[in-house]
Amino acid sequence: AQSVTQLDSQVPVFEEAPVELRCNYSSSVSVYLFWYVQYPNQGLQLLLKYLSGSTLVKGINGFEAEFNKSQTSFHLRKPSVHISDTAEYFCAAGTGNQFYFGTGTSLTVIP
Amino acid sequence: KAGVTQTPRYLIKTRGQQVTLSCSPISGHRSVSWYQQTPGQGLQFLFEYFSETQRNKGNFPGRFSGRQFSNSRSEMNVSTLELGDSALYLCASSWSAVEAYNEQFFGPGTRLTVL
């Protein structure tokens, strides 16, 4: 069975500092990988996705993620966070016709 | 282009009641998926409809059901509500069946509280 693990449930970080949100997936077949962001009282918005090709994927709002097949990881990074990045972040894996979401990482940017 | 809309946004029910939630996808999108989001479990897939047919179903009891209309609007129904059904229910639409390379667009969700 597919599973997506987000290793950190909460990540506090100071404004303008770099951040990495970790995500690991388990799969014996090819998967597509995604990061979504959820702001309070809103739905999920796609940040970036890996389908194939270059393992470094750039998304919106300055975020990027690197697909590492050997480590089955897809960590999300941003070199300098802003207050407005405070939100819940979800990693997801899609294979076939189904999505599997991690339990989320709450990113809090401290002024 | 209007986004995915969900109604109502908030709902309070008591145990044993039933509830119907509505989702209107982005115009032209034919696939609608439903998810349950709770603090402890994250997002869990309920089911997906494409062209009025349920194509995929998650691991939820039969109390959870849904349907899709010819205009792609979808409803989900939960009967005999339990306290554990309290959650944010998210709807997502995409162009075609839930294939990973088709981006899912999420609505704002319906917050259901069961007392």
Short mmCIF file of N, CA, C and O in Angstrom, two decimals, chain A:
data_model
loop_
_atom_site.label_atom_id
_atom_site.label_comp_id
_atom_site.label_asym_id
_atom_site.label_seq_id
_atom_site.Cartn_x
_atom_site.Cartn_y
_atom_site.Cartn_z
N ALA A 1 0.84 -1.20 0.00
CA ALA A 1 0.00 0.00 0.00
C ALA A 1 0.87 1.25 0.00
O ALA A 1 1.98 1.25 0.52
N GLN A 2 0.31 2.25 -0.61
CA GLN A 2 1.01 3.52 -0.66
C GLN A 2 0.95 4.20 0.69
O GLN A 2 -0.01 4.07 1.43
N SER A 3 1.99 4.98 1.03
CA SER A 3 1.91 5.84 2.19
C SER A 3 2.85 7.02 1.99
O SER A 3 3.85 6.92 1.28
N VAL A 4 2.48 8.10 2.60
CA VAL A 4 3.28 9.32 2.55
C VAL A 4 3.53 9.76 3.99
O VAL A 4 2.57 9.87 4.76
N THR A 5 4.76 9.98 4.32
CA THR A 5 5.14 10.35 5.69
C THR A 5 5.76 11.73 5.71
O THR A 5 6.74 11.99 5.02
N GLN A 6 5.17 12.60 6.49
CA GLN A 6 5.77 13.90 6.73
C GLN A 6 6.35 13.85 8.14
O GLN A 6 5.63 13.68 9.10
N LEU A 7 7.64 13.98 8.19
CA LEU A 7 8.36 13.66 9.40
C LEU A 7 8.18 14.68 10.52
O LEU A 7 8.40 14.37 11.69
N ASP A 8 7.80 15.88 10.16
CA ASP A 8 7.66 16.94 11.17
C ASP A 8 6.23 17.46 11.17
O ASP A 8 5.75 17.92 10.13
N SER A 9 5.57 17.40 12.30
CA SER A 9 4.20 17.91 12.34
C SER A 9 4.18 19.42 12.49
O SER A 9 3.25 20.07 12.02
N GLN A 10 5.20 19.98 13.15
CA GLN A 10 5.27 21.43 13.32
C GLN A 10 6.70 21.90 13.08
O GLN A 10 7.64 21.28 13.59
N VAL A 11 6.83 22.97 12.35
CA VAL A 11 8.15 23.55 12.09
C VAL A 11 8.08 25.05 12.33
O VAL A 11 7.44 25.78 11.56
N PRO A 12 8.70 25.53 13.40
CA PRO A 12 8.81 26.98 13.60
C PRO A 12 10.12 27.47 13.00
O PRO A 12 11.15 26.79 13.12
N VAL A 13 10.08 28.62 12.36
CA VAL A 13 11.29 29.16 11.74
C VAL A 13 11.20 30.67 11.76
O VAL A 13 10.11 31.25 11.63
N PHE A 14 12.34 31.32 11.93
CA PHE A 14 12.34 32.78 11.93
C PHE A 14 12.24 33.32 10.52
O PHE A 14 12.70 32.70 9.55
N GLU A 15 11.64 34.49 10.43
CA GLU A 15 11.48 35.16 9.14
C GLU A 15 12.85 35.34 8.48
O GLU A 15 13.85 35.63 9.16
N GLU A 16 12.89 35.12 7.19
CA GLU A 16 14.08 35.24 6.33
C GLU A 16 15.06 34.08 6.50
O GLU A 16 16.09 34.06 5.82
N ALA A 17 14.76 33.15 7.36
CA ALA A 17 15.61 31.96 7.49
C ALA A 17 15.19 30.93 6.46
O ALA A 17 14.05 30.96 5.96
N PRO A 18 16.07 29.97 6.14
CA PRO A 18 15.68 28.89 5.22
C PRO A 18 14.86 27.84 5.95
O PRO A 18 14.91 27.72 7.18
N VAL A 19 14.10 27.07 5.18
CA VAL A 19 13.28 26.02 5.78
C VAL A 19 13.27 24.80 4.86
O VAL A 19 13.38 24.92 3.63
N GLU A 20 13.19 23.63 5.48
CA GLU A 20 13.01 22.38 4.74
C GLU A 20 11.91 21.59 5.41
O GLU A 20 11.95 21.34 6.62
N LEU A 21 10.92 21.20 4.65
CA LEU A 21 9.85 20.34 5.14
C LEU A 21 10.04 18.97 4.50
O LEU A 21 10.12 18.86 3.27
N ARG A 22 10.10 17.95 5.34
CA ARG A 22 10.49 16.63 4.87
C ARG A 22 9.29 15.75 4.51
O ARG A 22 8.26 15.78 5.19
N CYS A 23 9.47 14.98 3.47
CA CYS A 23 8.42 14.08 3.00
C CYS A 23 9.08 12.82 2.45
O CYS A 23 10.00 12.90 1.63
N ASN A 24 8.59 11.67 2.90
CA ASN A 24 9.03 10.40 2.35
C ASN A 24 7.81 9.62 1.88
O ASN A 24 6.74 9.71 2.48
N TYR A 25 7.99 8.87 0.83
CA TYR A 25 6.89 8.08 0.33
C TYR A 25 7.33 6.63 0.19
O TYR A 25 8.53 6.35 0.10
N SER A 26 6.40 5.76 0.20
CA SER A 26 6.71 4.35 -0.02
C SER A 26 5.97 3.89 -1.27
O SER A 26 4.80 4.16 -1.45
N SER A 27 6.71 3.29 -2.13
CA SER A 27 6.08 2.84 -3.37
C SER A 27 6.99 1.86 -4.08
O SER A 27 8.20 2.04 -4.09
N SER A 28 6.39 0.87 -4.69
CA SER A 28 7.17 -0.04 -5.50
C SER A 28 6.98 0.25 -6.98
O SER A 28 7.55 -0.44 -7.82
N VAL A 29 6.18 1.25 -7.27
CA VAL A 29 5.96 1.64 -8.66
C VAL A 29 6.19 3.14 -8.79
O VAL A 29 6.35 3.85 -7.81
N SER A 30 6.23 3.60 -9.99
CA SER A 30 6.44 5.03 -10.21
C SER A 30 5.30 5.83 -9.61
O SER A 30 4.14 5.44 -9.66
N VAL A 31 5.64 6.93 -9.04
CA VAL A 31 4.62 7.82 -8.48
C VAL A 31 4.86 9.23 -8.97
O VAL A 31 5.94 9.57 -9.43
N TYR A 32 3.84 9.99 -8.86
CA TYR A 32 3.92 11.42 -9.08
C TYR A 32 3.82 12.08 -7.71
O TYR A 32 3.07 11.64 -6.86
N LEU A 33 4.57 13.13 -7.49
CA LEU A 33 4.66 13.73 -6.16
C LEU A 33 4.26 15.18 -6.18
O LEU A 33 4.54 15.90 -7.14
N PHE A 34 3.64 15.61 -5.10
CA PHE A 34 3.07 16.95 -5.03
C PHE A 34 3.29 17.56 -3.65
O PHE A 34 3.39 16.85 -2.66
N TRP A 35 3.35 18.87 -3.62
CA TRP A 35 3.24 19.62 -2.39
C TRP A 35 2.09 20.61 -2.53
O TRP A 35 2.00 21.33 -3.53
N TYR A 36 1.24 20.60 -1.51
CA TYR A 36 0.12 21.54 -1.45
C TYR A 36 0.27 22.41 -0.21
O TYR A 36 0.83 21.99 0.80
N VAL A 37 -0.29 23.61 -0.28
CA VAL A 37 -0.32 24.50 0.88
C VAL A 37 -1.78 24.81 1.21
O VAL A 37 -2.62 24.94 0.30
N GLN A 38 -2.06 24.89 2.49
CA GLN A 38 -3.41 25.22 2.94
C GLN A 38 -3.34 26.36 3.94
O GLN A 38 -2.76 26.22 5.02
N TYR A 39 -3.92 27.49 3.57
CA TYR A 39 -4.01 28.63 4.47
C TYR A 39 -5.27 28.48 5.31
O TYR A 39 -6.21 27.77 4.92
N PRO A 40 -5.33 29.12 6.46
CA PRO A 40 -6.49 28.96 7.34
C PRO A 40 -7.82 29.20 6.63
O PRO A 40 -7.96 30.16 5.86
N ASN A 41 -8.74 28.30 6.87
CA ASN A 41 -10.10 28.39 6.32
C ASN A 41 -10.14 28.38 4.80
O ASN A 41 -11.05 28.94 4.19
N GLN A 42 -9.14 27.77 4.21
CA GLN A 42 -9.13 27.65 2.76
C GLN A 42 -8.87 26.21 2.34
O GLN A 42 -8.49 25.37 3.16
N GLY A 43 -9.09 25.94 1.07
CA GLY A 43 -8.75 24.63 0.54
C GLY A 43 -7.26 24.52 0.25
O GLY A 43 -6.47 25.37 0.65
N LEU A 44 -6.89 23.47 -0.44
CA LEU A 44 -5.48 23.24 -0.75
C LEU A 44 -5.11 23.87 -2.09
O LEU A 44 -5.89 23.83 -3.03
N GLN A 45 -3.91 24.41 -2.14
CA GLN A 45 -3.41 25.02 -3.37
C GLN A 45 -2.11 24.30 -3.76
O GLN A 45 -1.24 24.09 -2.92
N LEU A 46 -1.99 23.96 -5.02
CA LEU A 46 -0.80 23.25 -5.47
C LEU A 46 0.41 24.18 -5.46
O LEU A 46 0.38 25.26 -6.05
N LEU A 47 1.48 23.75 -4.79
CA LEU A 47 2.74 24.50 -4.79
C LEU A 47 3.63 24.06 -5.94
O LEU A 47 4.21 24.88 -6.65
N LEU A 48 3.79 22.75 -6.09
CA LEU A 48 4.63 22.21 -7.14
C LEU A 48 4.34 20.72 -7.30
O LEU A 48 3.71 20.12 -6.44
N LYS A 49 4.84 20.17 -8.41
CA LYS A 49 4.63 18.76 -8.67
C LYS A 49 5.82 18.18 -9.42
O LYS A 49 6.49 18.89 -10.18
N TYR A 50 6.08 16.91 -9.17
CA TYR A 50 7.10 16.17 -9.90
C TYR A 50 6.38 15.06 -10.67
O TYR A 50 5.72 14.20 -10.07
N LEU A 51 6.54 15.11 -11.98
CA LEU A 51 5.96 14.06 -12.82
C LEU A 51 7.06 13.19 -13.41
O LEU A 51 6.98 11.97 -13.40
N SER A 52 8.08 13.83 -13.94
CA SER A 52 9.22 13.13 -14.52
C SER A 52 10.27 14.17 -14.85
O SER A 52 10.05 15.38 -14.67
N GLY A 53 11.43 13.73 -15.33
CA GLY A 53 12.44 14.67 -15.78
C GLY A 53 13.33 15.16 -14.65
O GLY A 53 13.70 14.39 -13.76
N SER A 54 13.66 16.43 -14.67
CA SER A 54 14.57 17.00 -13.69
C SER A 54 14.09 16.74 -12.27
O SER A 54 12.91 16.92 -11.96
N THR A 55 15.02 16.34 -11.42
CA THR A 55 14.63 16.00 -10.05
C THR A 55 14.42 17.23 -9.18
O THR A 55 13.86 17.12 -8.10
N LEU A 56 14.87 18.38 -9.64
CA LEU A 56 14.65 19.62 -8.90
C LEU A 56 13.46 20.34 -9.52
O LEU A 56 13.47 20.71 -10.68
N VAL A 57 12.46 20.53 -8.71
CA VAL A 57 11.22 21.12 -9.20
C VAL A 57 11.01 22.47 -8.53
O VAL A 57 11.09 22.58 -7.31
N LYS A 58 10.72 23.47 -9.32
CA LYS A 58 10.44 24.80 -8.77
C LYS A 58 8.96 25.07 -8.81
O LYS A 58 8.27 24.71 -9.78
N GLY A 59 8.46 25.69 -7.74
CA GLY A 59 7.04 25.96 -7.65
C GLY A 59 6.77 27.43 -7.43
O GLY A 59 7.60 28.29 -7.66
N ILE A 60 5.57 27.69 -6.95
CA ILE A 60 5.17 29.07 -6.72
C ILE A 60 5.71 29.58 -5.38
O ILE A 60 6.14 28.78 -4.53
N ASN A 61 5.71 30.88 -5.22
CA ASN A 61 6.10 31.52 -3.96
C ASN A 61 7.52 31.20 -3.53
O ASN A 61 7.84 31.27 -2.34
N GLY A 62 8.39 30.88 -4.50
CA GLY A 62 9.80 30.66 -4.19
C GLY A 62 10.14 29.29 -3.62
O GLY A 62 11.28 29.04 -3.21
N PHE A 63 9.18 28.38 -3.58
CA PHE A 63 9.44 27.04 -3.07
C PHE A 63 10.03 26.14 -4.16
O PHE A 63 9.76 26.32 -5.35
N GLU A 64 10.81 25.16 -3.73
CA GLU A 64 11.32 24.15 -4.63
C GLU A 64 11.40 22.83 -3.88
O GLU A 64 11.38 22.79 -2.63
N ALA A 65 11.45 21.74 -4.63
CA ALA A 65 11.54 20.42 -4.01
C ALA A 65 12.44 19.55 -4.86
O ALA A 65 12.54 19.74 -6.07
N GLU A 66 13.08 18.60 -4.20
CA GLU A 66 13.97 17.70 -4.91
C GLU A 66 13.50 16.26 -4.74
O GLU A 66 13.32 15.77 -3.62
N PHE A 67 13.32 15.60 -5.86
CA PHE A 67 12.92 14.21 -5.87
C PHE A 67 14.17 13.35 -5.75
O PHE A 67 15.11 13.49 -6.53
N ASN A 68 14.20 12.47 -4.77
CA ASN A 68 15.32 11.56 -4.57
C ASN A 68 14.78 10.14 -4.55
O ASN A 68 14.20 9.69 -3.55
N LYS A 69 14.96 9.46 -5.66
CA LYS A 69 14.36 8.13 -5.80
C LYS A 69 14.99 7.12 -4.85
O LYS A 69 14.31 6.28 -4.26
N SER A 70 16.30 7.20 -4.68
CA SER A 70 16.99 6.21 -3.83
C SER A 70 16.57 6.34 -2.38
O SER A 70 16.53 5.35 -1.65
N GLN A 71 16.26 7.55 -1.96
CA GLN A 71 15.83 7.76 -0.58
C GLN A 71 14.31 7.90 -0.48
O GLN A 71 13.81 8.15 0.62
N THR A 72 13.63 7.72 -1.56
CA THR A 72 12.16 7.89 -1.63
C THR A 72 11.72 9.14 -0.87
O THR A 72 10.85 9.10 0.00
N SER A 73 12.37 10.24 -1.20
CA SER A 73 12.04 11.50 -0.52
C SER A 73 11.68 12.58 -1.52
O SER A 73 12.05 12.53 -2.70
N PHE A 74 10.96 13.55 -1.02
CA PHE A 74 10.56 14.70 -1.84
C PHE A 74 10.43 15.88 -0.88
O PHE A 74 9.35 16.34 -0.57
N HIS A 75 11.56 16.37 -0.43
CA HIS A 75 11.59 17.44 0.57
C HIS A 75 11.35 18.80 -0.07
O HIS A 75 11.86 19.09 -1.16
N LEU A 76 10.63 19.63 0.64
CA LEU A 76 10.28 20.98 0.18
C LEU A 76 11.23 21.98 0.84
O LEU A 76 11.47 21.89 2.05
N ARG A 77 11.71 22.94 0.06
CA ARG A 77 12.65 23.92 0.60
C ARG A 77 12.30 25.33 0.15
O ARG A 77 11.69 25.53 -0.91
N LYS A 78 12.70 26.28 0.99
CA LYS A 78 12.62 27.68 0.60
C LYS A 78 13.80 28.39 1.25
O LYS A 78 14.02 28.22 2.46
N PRO A 79 14.58 29.15 0.51
CA PRO A 79 15.79 29.75 1.06
C PRO A 79 15.54 30.86 2.07
O PRO A 79 16.37 31.11 2.94
N SER A 80 14.39 31.51 1.97
CA SER A 80 14.10 32.63 2.87
C SER A 80 12.58 32.76 3.02
O SER A 80 11.89 33.12 2.07
N VAL A 81 12.08 32.46 4.21
CA VAL A 81 10.63 32.45 4.39
C VAL A 81 10.11 33.82 4.81
O VAL A 81 10.83 34.64 5.39
N HIS A 82 8.84 34.02 4.51
CA HIS A 82 8.14 35.25 4.89
C HIS A 82 7.01 34.91 5.84
O HIS A 82 6.57 33.75 5.92
N ILE A 83 6.53 35.92 6.55
CA ILE A 83 5.41 35.72 7.45
C ILE A 83 4.24 35.07 6.73
O ILE A 83 3.54 34.20 7.26
N SER A 84 4.03 35.47 5.49
CA SER A 84 2.90 34.97 4.71
C SER A 84 3.01 33.49 4.37
O SER A 84 2.04 32.89 3.87
N ASP A 85 4.16 32.88 4.63
CA ASP A 85 4.32 31.43 4.38
C ASP A 85 3.74 30.59 5.51
O ASP A 85 3.69 29.35 5.39
N THR A 86 3.33 31.21 6.59
CA THR A 86 2.72 30.48 7.68
C THR A 86 1.45 29.78 7.18
O THR A 86 0.52 30.43 6.72
N ALA A 87 1.45 28.47 7.25
CA ALA A 87 0.35 27.67 6.69
C ALA A 87 0.62 26.20 6.99
O ALA A 87 1.63 25.83 7.56
N GLU A 88 -0.32 25.37 6.54
CA GLU A 88 -0.17 23.92 6.63
C GLU A 88 0.29 23.42 5.26
O GLU A 88 -0.25 23.84 4.22
N TYR A 89 1.27 22.54 5.25
CA TYR A 89 1.82 22.03 4.00
C TYR A 89 1.61 20.52 3.93
O TYR A 89 1.92 19.80 4.89
N PHE A 90 1.12 20.07 2.79
CA PHE A 90 0.83 18.65 2.61
C PHE A 90 1.63 18.10 1.44
O PHE A 90 1.63 18.66 0.35
N CYS A 91 2.26 16.98 1.68
CA CYS A 91 2.92 16.22 0.64
C CYS A 91 1.94 15.16 0.17
O CYS A 91 1.17 14.61 0.97
N ALA A 92 1.93 14.87 -1.13
CA ALA A 92 1.02 13.87 -1.65
C ALA A 92 1.69 13.07 -2.75
O ALA A 92 2.56 13.58 -3.47
N ALA A 93 1.30 11.82 -2.86
CA ALA A 93 1.78 10.96 -3.92
C ALA A 93 0.58 10.45 -4.71
O ALA A 93 -0.44 10.09 -4.12
N GLY A 94 0.71 10.47 -6.01
CA GLY A 94 -0.37 9.96 -6.86
C GLY A 94 0.16 8.82 -7.70
O GLY A 94 1.25 8.89 -8.24
N THR A 95 -0.64 7.78 -7.76
CA THR A 95 -0.29 6.68 -8.63
C THR A 95 -1.58 6.08 -9.14
O THR A 95 -2.53 5.91 -8.38
N GLY A 96 -1.60 5.79 -10.43
CA GLY A 96 -2.86 5.30 -10.97
C GLY A 96 -3.93 6.34 -10.83
O GLY A 96 -3.79 7.47 -11.31
N ASN A 97 -4.97 6.01 -10.15
CA ASN A 97 -6.10 6.92 -10.03
C ASN A 97 -6.33 7.42 -8.61
O ASN A 97 -7.42 7.83 -8.26
N GLN A 98 -5.32 7.40 -7.78
CA GLN A 98 -5.57 7.80 -6.41
C GLN A 98 -4.43 8.65 -5.85
O GLN A 98 -3.28 8.47 -6.20
N PHE A 99 -4.81 9.58 -5.00
CA PHE A 99 -3.85 10.41 -4.28
C PHE A 99 -3.74 9.92 -2.85
O PHE A 99 -4.72 9.50 -2.24
N TYR A 100 -2.51 10.01 -2.31
CA TYR A 100 -2.28 9.70 -0.91
C TYR A 100 -1.60 10.90 -0.29
O TYR A 100 -0.56 11.36 -0.76
N PHE A 101 -2.19 11.42 0.77
CA PHE A 101 -1.66 12.62 1.41
C PHE A 101 -0.94 12.27 2.71
O PHE A 101 -1.32 11.33 3.42
N GLY A 102 0.07 13.07 3.03
CA GLY A 102 0.68 12.99 4.35
C GLY A 102 -0.21 13.71 5.35
O GLY A 102 -1.22 14.30 4.99
N THR A 103 0.18 13.64 6.61
CA THR A 103 -0.64 14.23 7.67
C THR A 103 -0.41 15.73 7.85
O THR A 103 -1.07 16.35 8.66
N GLY A 104 0.51 16.28 7.08
CA GLY A 104 0.68 17.72 7.10
C GLY A 104 1.79 18.20 8.02
O GLY A 104 2.11 17.57 9.03
N THR A 105 2.38 19.33 7.65
CA THR A 105 3.37 20.01 8.48
C THR A 105 2.92 21.45 8.65
O THR A 105 2.67 22.14 7.66
N SER A 106 2.79 21.86 9.89
CA SER A 106 2.38 23.22 10.17
C SER A 106 3.63 24.10 10.25
O SER A 106 4.45 23.95 11.16
N LEU A 107 3.77 24.99 9.29
CA LEU A 107 4.92 25.91 9.27
C LEU A 107 4.50 27.23 9.90
O LEU A 107 3.53 27.86 9.48
N THR A 108 5.24 27.63 10.93
CA THR A 108 4.99 28.91 11.58
C THR A 108 6.23 29.77 11.42
O THR A 108 7.32 29.40 11.85
N VAL A 109 6.06 30.92 10.79
CA VAL A 109 7.17 31.85 10.59
C VAL A 109 7.11 32.91 11.69
O VAL A 109 6.10 33.60 11.85
N ILE A 110 8.19 33.00 12.41
CA ILE A 110 8.27 33.89 13.57
C ILE A 110 8.92 35.21 13.16
O ILE A 110 10.00 35.20 12.58
N PRO A 111 8.26 36.33 13.46
CA PRO A 111 8.85 37.61 13.05
C PRO A 111 10.13 37.94 13.83
O PRO A 111 10.35 37.45 14.94
#
